[in-house]
Short mmCIF file of C-alpha atoms in Angstrom, two decimals:
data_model
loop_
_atom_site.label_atom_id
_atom_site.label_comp_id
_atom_site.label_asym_id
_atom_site.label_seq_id
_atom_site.Cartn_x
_atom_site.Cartn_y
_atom_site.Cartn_z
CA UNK A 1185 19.97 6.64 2.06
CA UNK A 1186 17.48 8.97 3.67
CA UNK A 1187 16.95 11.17 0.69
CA UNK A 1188 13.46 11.52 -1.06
CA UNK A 1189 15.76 11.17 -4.54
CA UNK A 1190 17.41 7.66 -3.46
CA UNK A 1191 13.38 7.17 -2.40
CA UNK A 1192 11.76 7.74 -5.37
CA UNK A 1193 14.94 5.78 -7.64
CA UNK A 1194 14.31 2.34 -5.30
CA UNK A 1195 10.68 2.76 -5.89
CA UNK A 1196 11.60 3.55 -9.84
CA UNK A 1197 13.76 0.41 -10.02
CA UNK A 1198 11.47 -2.08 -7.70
CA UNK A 1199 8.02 -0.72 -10.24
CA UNK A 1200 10.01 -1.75 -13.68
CA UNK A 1201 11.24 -4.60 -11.52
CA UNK A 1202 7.78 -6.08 -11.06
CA UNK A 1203 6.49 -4.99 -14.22
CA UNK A 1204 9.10 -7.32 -15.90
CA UNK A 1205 7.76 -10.33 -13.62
CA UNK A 1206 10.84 -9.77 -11.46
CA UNK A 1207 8.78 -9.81 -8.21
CA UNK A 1208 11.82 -10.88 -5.56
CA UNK A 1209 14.15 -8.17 -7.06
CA UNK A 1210 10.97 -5.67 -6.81
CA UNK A 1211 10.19 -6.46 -3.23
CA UNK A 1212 13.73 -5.75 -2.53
CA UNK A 1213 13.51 -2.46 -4.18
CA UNK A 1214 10.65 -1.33 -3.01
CA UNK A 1215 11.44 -2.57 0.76
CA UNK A 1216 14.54 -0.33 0.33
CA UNK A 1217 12.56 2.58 -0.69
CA UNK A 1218 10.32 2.31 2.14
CA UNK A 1219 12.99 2.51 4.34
CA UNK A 1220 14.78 5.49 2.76
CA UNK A 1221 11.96 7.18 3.05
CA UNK A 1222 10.64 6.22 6.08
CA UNK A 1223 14.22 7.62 7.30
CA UNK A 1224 14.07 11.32 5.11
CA UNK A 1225 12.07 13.82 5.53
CA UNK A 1226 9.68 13.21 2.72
CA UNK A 1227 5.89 13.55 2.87
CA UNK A 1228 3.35 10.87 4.47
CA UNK A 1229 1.61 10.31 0.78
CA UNK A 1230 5.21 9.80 -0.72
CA UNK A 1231 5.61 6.97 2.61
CA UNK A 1232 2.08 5.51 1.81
CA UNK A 1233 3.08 4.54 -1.63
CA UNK A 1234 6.01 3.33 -0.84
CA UNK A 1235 4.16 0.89 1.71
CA UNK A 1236 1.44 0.25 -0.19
CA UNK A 1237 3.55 -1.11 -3.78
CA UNK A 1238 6.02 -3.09 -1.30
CA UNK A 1239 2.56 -4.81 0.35
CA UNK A 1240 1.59 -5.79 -3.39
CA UNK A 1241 5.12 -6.88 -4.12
CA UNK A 1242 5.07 -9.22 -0.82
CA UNK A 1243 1.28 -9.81 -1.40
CA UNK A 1244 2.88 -11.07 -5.18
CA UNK A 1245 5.57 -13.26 -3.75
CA UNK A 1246 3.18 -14.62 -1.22
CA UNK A 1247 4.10 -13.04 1.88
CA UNK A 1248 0.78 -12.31 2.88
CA UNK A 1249 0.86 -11.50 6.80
CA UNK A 1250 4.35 -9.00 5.74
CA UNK A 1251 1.84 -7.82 2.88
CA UNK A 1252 -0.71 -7.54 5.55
CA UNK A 1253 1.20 -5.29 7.74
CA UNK A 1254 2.70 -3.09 4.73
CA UNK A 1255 -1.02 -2.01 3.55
CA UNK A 1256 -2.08 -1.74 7.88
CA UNK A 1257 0.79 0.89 8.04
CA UNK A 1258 -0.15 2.45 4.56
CA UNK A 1259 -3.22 2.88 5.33
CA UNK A 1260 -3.05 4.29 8.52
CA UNK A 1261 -1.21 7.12 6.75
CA UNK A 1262 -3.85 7.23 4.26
CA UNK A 1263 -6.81 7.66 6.92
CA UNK A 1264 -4.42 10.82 8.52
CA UNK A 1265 -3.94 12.53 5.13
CA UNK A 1266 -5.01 15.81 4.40
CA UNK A 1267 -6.91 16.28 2.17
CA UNK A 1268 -8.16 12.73 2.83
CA UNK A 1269 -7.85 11.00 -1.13
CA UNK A 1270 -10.94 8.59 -1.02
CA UNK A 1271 -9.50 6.40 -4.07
CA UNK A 1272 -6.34 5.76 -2.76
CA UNK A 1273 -7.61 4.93 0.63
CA UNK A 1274 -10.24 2.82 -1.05
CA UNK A 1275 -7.76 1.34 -3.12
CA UNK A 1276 -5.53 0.32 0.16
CA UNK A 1277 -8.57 -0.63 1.94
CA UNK A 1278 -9.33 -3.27 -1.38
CA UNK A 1279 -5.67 -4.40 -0.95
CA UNK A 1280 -6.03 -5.17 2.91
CA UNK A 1281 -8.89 -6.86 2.68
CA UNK A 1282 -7.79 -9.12 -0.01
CA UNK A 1283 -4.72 -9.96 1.30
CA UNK A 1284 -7.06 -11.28 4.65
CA UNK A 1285 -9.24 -13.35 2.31
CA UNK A 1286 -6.46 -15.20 0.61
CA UNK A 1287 -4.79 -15.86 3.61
CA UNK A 1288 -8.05 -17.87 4.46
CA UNK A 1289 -9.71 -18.09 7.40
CA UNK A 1290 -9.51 -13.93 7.91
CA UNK A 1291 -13.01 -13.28 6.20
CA UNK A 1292 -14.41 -11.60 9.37
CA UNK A 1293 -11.13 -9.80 9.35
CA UNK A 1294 -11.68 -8.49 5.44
CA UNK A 1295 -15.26 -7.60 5.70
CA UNK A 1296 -14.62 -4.20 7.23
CA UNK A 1297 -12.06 -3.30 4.84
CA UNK A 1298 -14.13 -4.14 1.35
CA UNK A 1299 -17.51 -3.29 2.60
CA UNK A 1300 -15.20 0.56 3.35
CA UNK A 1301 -14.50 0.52 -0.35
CA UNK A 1302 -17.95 0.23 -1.18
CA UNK A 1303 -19.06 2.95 1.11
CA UNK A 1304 -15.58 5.44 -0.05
CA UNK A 1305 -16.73 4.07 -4.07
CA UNK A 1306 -19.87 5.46 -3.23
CA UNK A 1307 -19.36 8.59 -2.19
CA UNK A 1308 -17.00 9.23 -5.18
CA UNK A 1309 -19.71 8.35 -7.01
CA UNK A 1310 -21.79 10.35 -5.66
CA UNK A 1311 -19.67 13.46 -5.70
CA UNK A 1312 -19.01 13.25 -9.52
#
């Protein structure tokens, strides 16, 4: 199961899953993918997406604190890649931080996150 094929086929089958409106049989695609790949030897980035679509499948079905902790880990291995991708982090850092607002009460929780994405949206902007 540890294989960065089976990997990339669970996240293959959980993305047309969800595109179809299918969001439980995505989530349990895409949870599966995280763990093959969490147990191969694929590459943190290849990890990181798996994380981050199974957050936005939970995040979907309303699972917002598993959702929460999916996009915490992701983008943890976001922050460490190298080179660092400032849209994708930016785009996790979005994701966390909305995921904290709808779960109410977390606003001083999201702030952080979203003002980061205006800072990381800044600097992409500023490097184009």
């Amino acid at each position: 199961i540890g294989s960065p094929l089976t990997g990339n086929a669970l996240h293959v089958l959980g993305m047309i899953c969800g595109s179809m409106g299918d969001f439980v049989s995505s989530e349990k695609f895409l949870r599966q993918c995280t763990l093959s790949r969490r147990a191969g030897e694929v590459k943190p980035e290849l990890l990181a997406d798996a994380m981050f679509n199974h957050g936005a499948a939970l995040r979907k079905l309303g699972a917002l604190l598993e959702a929460e902790n999916q996009f915490e880990q992701c983008l943890k291995l976001r922050e460490q890649a190298q080179p660092l991708d400032e849209k994708k982090l930016a785009t996790c850092c979005h994701a966390l931080g909305a995921t904290l607002l709808q779960q109410g009460g977390r606003e001083e929780a999201a702030v952080p996150h979203l003002e980061r994405v205006m800072t990381l949206w800044e600097h992409q902007l500023g490097s184009d």
